[in-house]
Coordinates of C-alpha atoms and ligand atoms in Angstrom, one line a residue:
M626 CA -35.0 -244.9 -143.8
K627 CA -38.7 -245.6 -144.1
F628 CA -40.8 -242.6 -143.2
F629 CA -44.6 -243.0 -142.9
T630 CA -47.0 -240.1 -142.2
V631 CA -50.4 -241.4 -141.1
D632 CA -53.5 -239.4 -140.3
S633 CA -54.2 -240.4 -136.7
Y634 CA -52.6 -241.5 -133.4
E635 CA -54.7 -244.7 -133.6
K636 CA -53.2 -245.6 -137.0
M637 CA -49.6 -244.8 -135.9
S638 CA -50.1 -247.0 -132.8
R639 CA -51.6 -249.9 -134.9
Q640 CA -48.9 -249.8 -137.5
A641 CA -46.1 -249.7 -134.8
A642 CA -47.7 -252.6 -132.9
N643 CA -48.0 -254.6 -136.1
I644 CA -44.3 -254.1 -136.8
I645 CA -43.4 -255.2 -133.3
A646 CA -45.8 -258.1 -133.5
A647 CA -44.2 -259.2 -136.8
Q648 CA -40.8 -259.1 -135.2
V649 CA -42.0 -261.3 -132.3
I650 CA -43.8 -263.7 -134.6
S651 CA -40.8 -264.2 -136.9
K652 CA -38.4 -264.4 -133.9
P653 CA -40.2 -265.5 -130.7
N654 CA -37.2 -265.0 -128.5
S655 CA -36.6 -261.4 -129.7
V656 CA -35.0 -258.8 -127.5
L657 CA -37.1 -255.7 -127.7
G658 CA -35.8 -252.3 -126.6
L659 CA -38.7 -250.3 -125.2
A660 CA -39.5 -246.7 -124.6
T661 CA -41.7 -244.7 -122.3
G662 CA -43.4 -241.3 -122.7
S663 CA -47.0 -240.7 -123.8
T664 CA -46.4 -241.6 -127.5
P665 CA -46.0 -245.4 -127.3
I666 CA -49.0 -245.9 -124.9
G667 CA -51.3 -246.6 -127.9
T668 CA -48.8 -249.0 -129.4
Y669 CA -48.6 -250.9 -126.1
A670 CA -52.4 -251.1 -125.8
R671 CA -52.6 -252.5 -129.3
L672 CA -50.0 -255.1 -128.5
G673 CA -52.1 -256.1 -125.5
E674 CA -55.1 -256.6 -127.8
L675 CA -53.0 -258.6 -130.3
C676 CA -51.7 -260.8 -127.5
A677 CA -55.2 -261.3 -126.0
Q678 CA -56.5 -262.4 -129.5
G679 CA -53.7 -265.0 -129.6
D680 CA -52.0 -263.3 -132.5
V681 CA -48.7 -262.8 -130.8
D682 CA -47.0 -264.7 -128.0
F683 CA -44.5 -262.8 -125.7
S684 CA -43.6 -265.8 -123.5
E685 CA -40.1 -266.1 -124.9
V686 CA -39.4 -262.3 -125.4
T687 CA -36.9 -260.3 -123.3
T688 CA -37.2 -256.5 -123.0
V689 CA -34.7 -253.9 -122.1
N690 CA -35.9 -250.3 -121.5
L691 CA -34.1 -247.2 -122.5
D692 CA -34.1 -245.3 -119.3
E693 CA -35.3 -244.5 -115.8
Y694 CA -35.4 -241.5 -113.5
V695 CA -32.8 -241.4 -110.7
G696 CA -34.3 -241.7 -107.3
L697 CA -37.9 -242.8 -108.1
P698 CA -38.7 -246.2 -106.5
V699 CA -40.6 -248.7 -108.6
E700 CA -43.8 -248.1 -106.6
N701 CA -43.8 -244.5 -107.7
E702 CA -46.3 -244.0 -110.5
Q703 CA -43.9 -241.8 -112.4
S704 CA -41.1 -244.4 -112.5
Y705 CA -40.6 -246.0 -115.8
R706 CA -40.7 -249.5 -114.3
Y707 CA -44.2 -248.6 -113.0
F708 CA -45.2 -247.2 -116.4
M709 CA -44.0 -250.4 -118.2
N710 CA -45.8 -252.7 -115.8
K711 CA -49.0 -250.8 -116.2
N712 CA -49.0 -249.9 -119.9
L713 CA -47.5 -253.1 -121.4
F714 CA -46.3 -255.9 -119.2
S715 CA -49.6 -256.4 -117.4
L716 CA -51.3 -256.6 -120.8
I717 CA -49.2 -259.3 -122.4
N718 CA -48.0 -262.8 -121.5
I719 CA -44.4 -261.8 -120.8
D720 CA -42.3 -263.3 -118.0
L721 CA -41.6 -260.3 -115.7
A722 CA -38.2 -261.8 -114.9
H723 CA -37.3 -261.2 -118.6
T724 CA -38.1 -257.5 -118.5
F725 CA -35.3 -255.0 -117.6
V726 CA -35.5 -251.4 -116.8
P727 CA -32.4 -249.6 -115.4
N728 CA -32.6 -249.2 -111.6
G729 CA -32.5 -245.5 -110.9
C730 CA -32.4 -246.3 -107.1
A731 CA -29.4 -248.5 -107.3
P732 CA -27.0 -247.8 -104.4
D733 CA -24.1 -247.8 -106.9
I734 CA -25.2 -246.2 -110.2
E735 CA -21.8 -246.7 -111.8
K736 CA -22.1 -250.5 -111.3
E737 CA -25.8 -250.5 -112.4
V738 CA -25.0 -248.8 -115.7
S739 CA -22.1 -251.0 -116.6
E740 CA -24.0 -254.1 -115.7
Y741 CA -26.9 -252.9 -117.9
D742 CA -24.6 -252.7 -120.9
L743 CA -23.2 -256.1 -120.1
R744 CA -26.7 -257.5 -119.9
I745 CA -27.6 -256.2 -123.3
E746 CA -24.4 -257.6 -124.7
R747 CA -25.0 -261.0 -123.2
L748 CA -28.5 -261.0 -124.7
G749 CA -26.9 -260.6 -128.1
G750 CA -28.0 -257.0 -128.5
I751 CA -31.4 -255.6 -129.3
D752 CA -33.5 -257.0 -132.2
L753 CA -35.9 -254.1 -132.4
Q754 CA -35.6 -250.8 -130.5
L755 CA -38.7 -248.7 -130.1
L756 CA -38.1 -245.0 -129.7
G757 CA -39.9 -241.8 -129.2
I758 CA -38.2 -238.4 -129.5
G759 CA -38.0 -235.6 -127.0
I760 CA -38.8 -232.0 -128.0
D761 CA -35.1 -231.2 -127.8
G762 CA -34.2 -234.2 -130.0
H763 CA -33.4 -236.6 -127.2
I764 CA -33.7 -240.4 -127.5
G765 CA -34.0 -242.3 -124.3
F766 CA -32.6 -239.6 -122.1
N767 CA -29.6 -238.8 -124.3
E768 CA -29.8 -235.1 -124.1
P769 CA -28.2 -232.5 -126.4
N770 CA -24.5 -232.6 -125.6
D771 CA -21.0 -232.0 -127.0
V772 CA -20.6 -235.7 -127.7
F773 CA -22.7 -238.8 -128.3
V774 CA -22.2 -240.9 -125.1
K775 CA -21.6 -244.5 -126.0
E776 CA -22.5 -246.4 -122.8
T777 CA -25.5 -246.5 -120.5
H778 CA -24.9 -243.5 -118.2
E779 CA -26.3 -241.1 -115.7
V780 CA -27.5 -237.7 -117.1
V781 CA -28.6 -234.4 -115.8
L782 CA -31.9 -233.7 -117.6
D783 CA -32.2 -230.7 -119.8
P784 CA -34.5 -227.9 -118.4
S785 CA -36.7 -228.3 -121.5
T786 CA -37.1 -232.0 -120.7
I787 CA -38.0 -231.3 -117.1
T788 CA -40.6 -228.8 -118.3
A789 CA -42.0 -231.2 -121.0
N790 CA -42.3 -234.0 -118.5
A791 CA -43.8 -231.9 -115.7
R792 CA -47.2 -232.7 -117.1
F793 CA -46.9 -236.2 -115.6
F794 CA -46.1 -234.9 -112.1
E795 CA -48.0 -232.7 -109.6
K796 CA -45.6 -229.9 -110.0
E797 CA -42.4 -229.2 -112.0
E798 CA -40.2 -229.4 -108.9
D799 CA -41.2 -233.0 -108.5
V800 CA -39.6 -234.0 -111.8
P801 CA -36.3 -235.8 -111.0
K802 CA -33.3 -233.8 -112.1
K803 CA -31.3 -236.9 -113.2
A804 CA -31.9 -240.1 -115.1
V805 CA -30.1 -243.2 -116.3
T806 CA -30.2 -243.8 -120.0
M807 CA -29.0 -246.4 -122.5
G808 CA -26.2 -244.9 -124.5
M809 CA -25.9 -244.6 -128.3
Q810 CA -24.0 -247.8 -128.7
A811 CA -26.8 -250.2 -127.7
I812 CA -29.3 -248.1 -129.6
M813 CA -27.2 -247.9 -132.8
Q814 CA -26.4 -251.6 -132.6
A815 CA -30.1 -252.6 -132.5
K816 CA -30.9 -254.5 -135.6
K817 CA -34.0 -252.4 -136.3
I818 CA -35.2 -249.0 -135.1
L819 CA -38.8 -248.1 -134.9
M820 CA -39.6 -244.5 -134.0
V821 CA -43.1 -243.2 -133.2
V822 CA -43.8 -239.5 -133.2
N823 CA -47.0 -237.7 -132.7
G824 CA -48.0 -234.0 -132.6
K825 CA -47.3 -231.0 -134.9
K826 CA -45.0 -229.7 -132.1
K827 CA -42.5 -232.5 -132.9
E828 CA -42.4 -231.8 -136.7
E829 CA -39.5 -229.3 -136.5
I830 CA -37.2 -231.5 -134.4
L831 CA -38.1 -234.4 -136.5
K832 CA -36.9 -232.5 -139.6
K833 CA -33.7 -231.5 -137.9
A834 CA -33.1 -235.1 -136.7
F835 CA -33.5 -236.8 -140.0
F836 CA -32.7 -234.2 -142.6
G837 CA -30.3 -231.9 -140.8
P838 CA -26.6 -232.3 -139.8
I839 CA -25.6 -235.2 -137.6
T840 CA -24.7 -233.6 -134.3
P841 CA -24.9 -234.5 -130.6
Q842 CA -26.8 -231.3 -130.2
V843 CA -29.7 -233.2 -131.9
P844 CA -29.1 -236.6 -130.4
A845 CA -31.6 -238.4 -132.6
S846 CA -29.7 -237.2 -135.7
I847 CA -27.3 -240.1 -135.2
L848 CA -30.1 -242.4 -136.4
Q849 CA -29.3 -241.2 -139.9
L850 CA -26.4 -243.5 -139.8
H851 CA -28.5 -246.6 -138.9
P852 CA -29.3 -249.0 -141.8
D853 CA -32.8 -249.9 -140.7
V854 CA -34.9 -247.1 -139.3
T855 CA -38.7 -246.8 -139.6
V856 CA -40.4 -243.6 -138.5
I857 CA -44.2 -243.3 -138.1
Y858 CA -45.4 -239.8 -137.7
T859 CA -48.8 -238.3 -137.2
E860 CA -49.7 -234.7 -136.7
E861 CA -52.5 -235.6 -134.4
Ligands
LIG180 C1 -39.2 -239.0 -122.3 C2 -38.5 -240.3 -122.5 C3 -38.2 -240.6 -124.0 C4 -39.4 -240.2 -124.8 C5 -39.6 -238.7 -124.8 C6 -40.9 -238.2 -125.5 O1 -38.6 -238.1 -121.6 N1 -37.3 -240.5 -121.8 O2 -37.8 -241.9 -124.2 O3 -39.3 -240.6 -126.1 O4 -39.5 -238.2 -123.5 O5 -42.0 -238.3 -124.7 P1 -43.5 -238.1 -125.2 O6 -43.8 -239.3 -126.0 O7 -44.4 -238.1 -124.0 O8 -43.5 -236.9 -126.0

């Protein structure tokens, strides 16, 4: 594992964007696994700049996102599809038809999740998976659990996640109680993992995840078994 501590959010974002850009430059038809949350917003903005400068071309890239709330339509500003369109896809020259976010409004969620895994498999897996980490150690929306769930699946969100994500909604009651998330198989089979983490409040969970026991109670701890993980952390 490579662990970088940098002294600002700006530096974390630039470094992460450079790693993603390098991936796309060396393999133009890369499959990128993408994340939401506040942490990667700066990374996405920087990728937008790199694309506008002509340094990186996303025209052949395919993206698969980690997760989506159940019941939020794409027009809802808090849906992850809306987030991705706004914070990344509108800033780069990607073909929107090559961007995939689980559909949390699918009439048949079981069908949606199994098709999502099939899609990732048909794409040949993920070349680089960008991750954040939840305050409870979740990656995607894989919440603390008795087991690591392998496939894309529906989850009931942990109360601590609902509280943490309430800042994006008008009131806590508006936060959906369920989500759909990629499972550990697609994440762990990604060829490279890049995790961005910011804020002193994440320091403790980061230590548990990467230096504590590997346990589904700290979902990110499974990444200790991945052969190519880069973590960029800033206290800011
Ligand atoms: C959200 C997302 C995760 C993200 C995490 C951290 O709930 N599902 O993919 O990594 O929470 O979010 P933030 O970066 O805002 O702290």
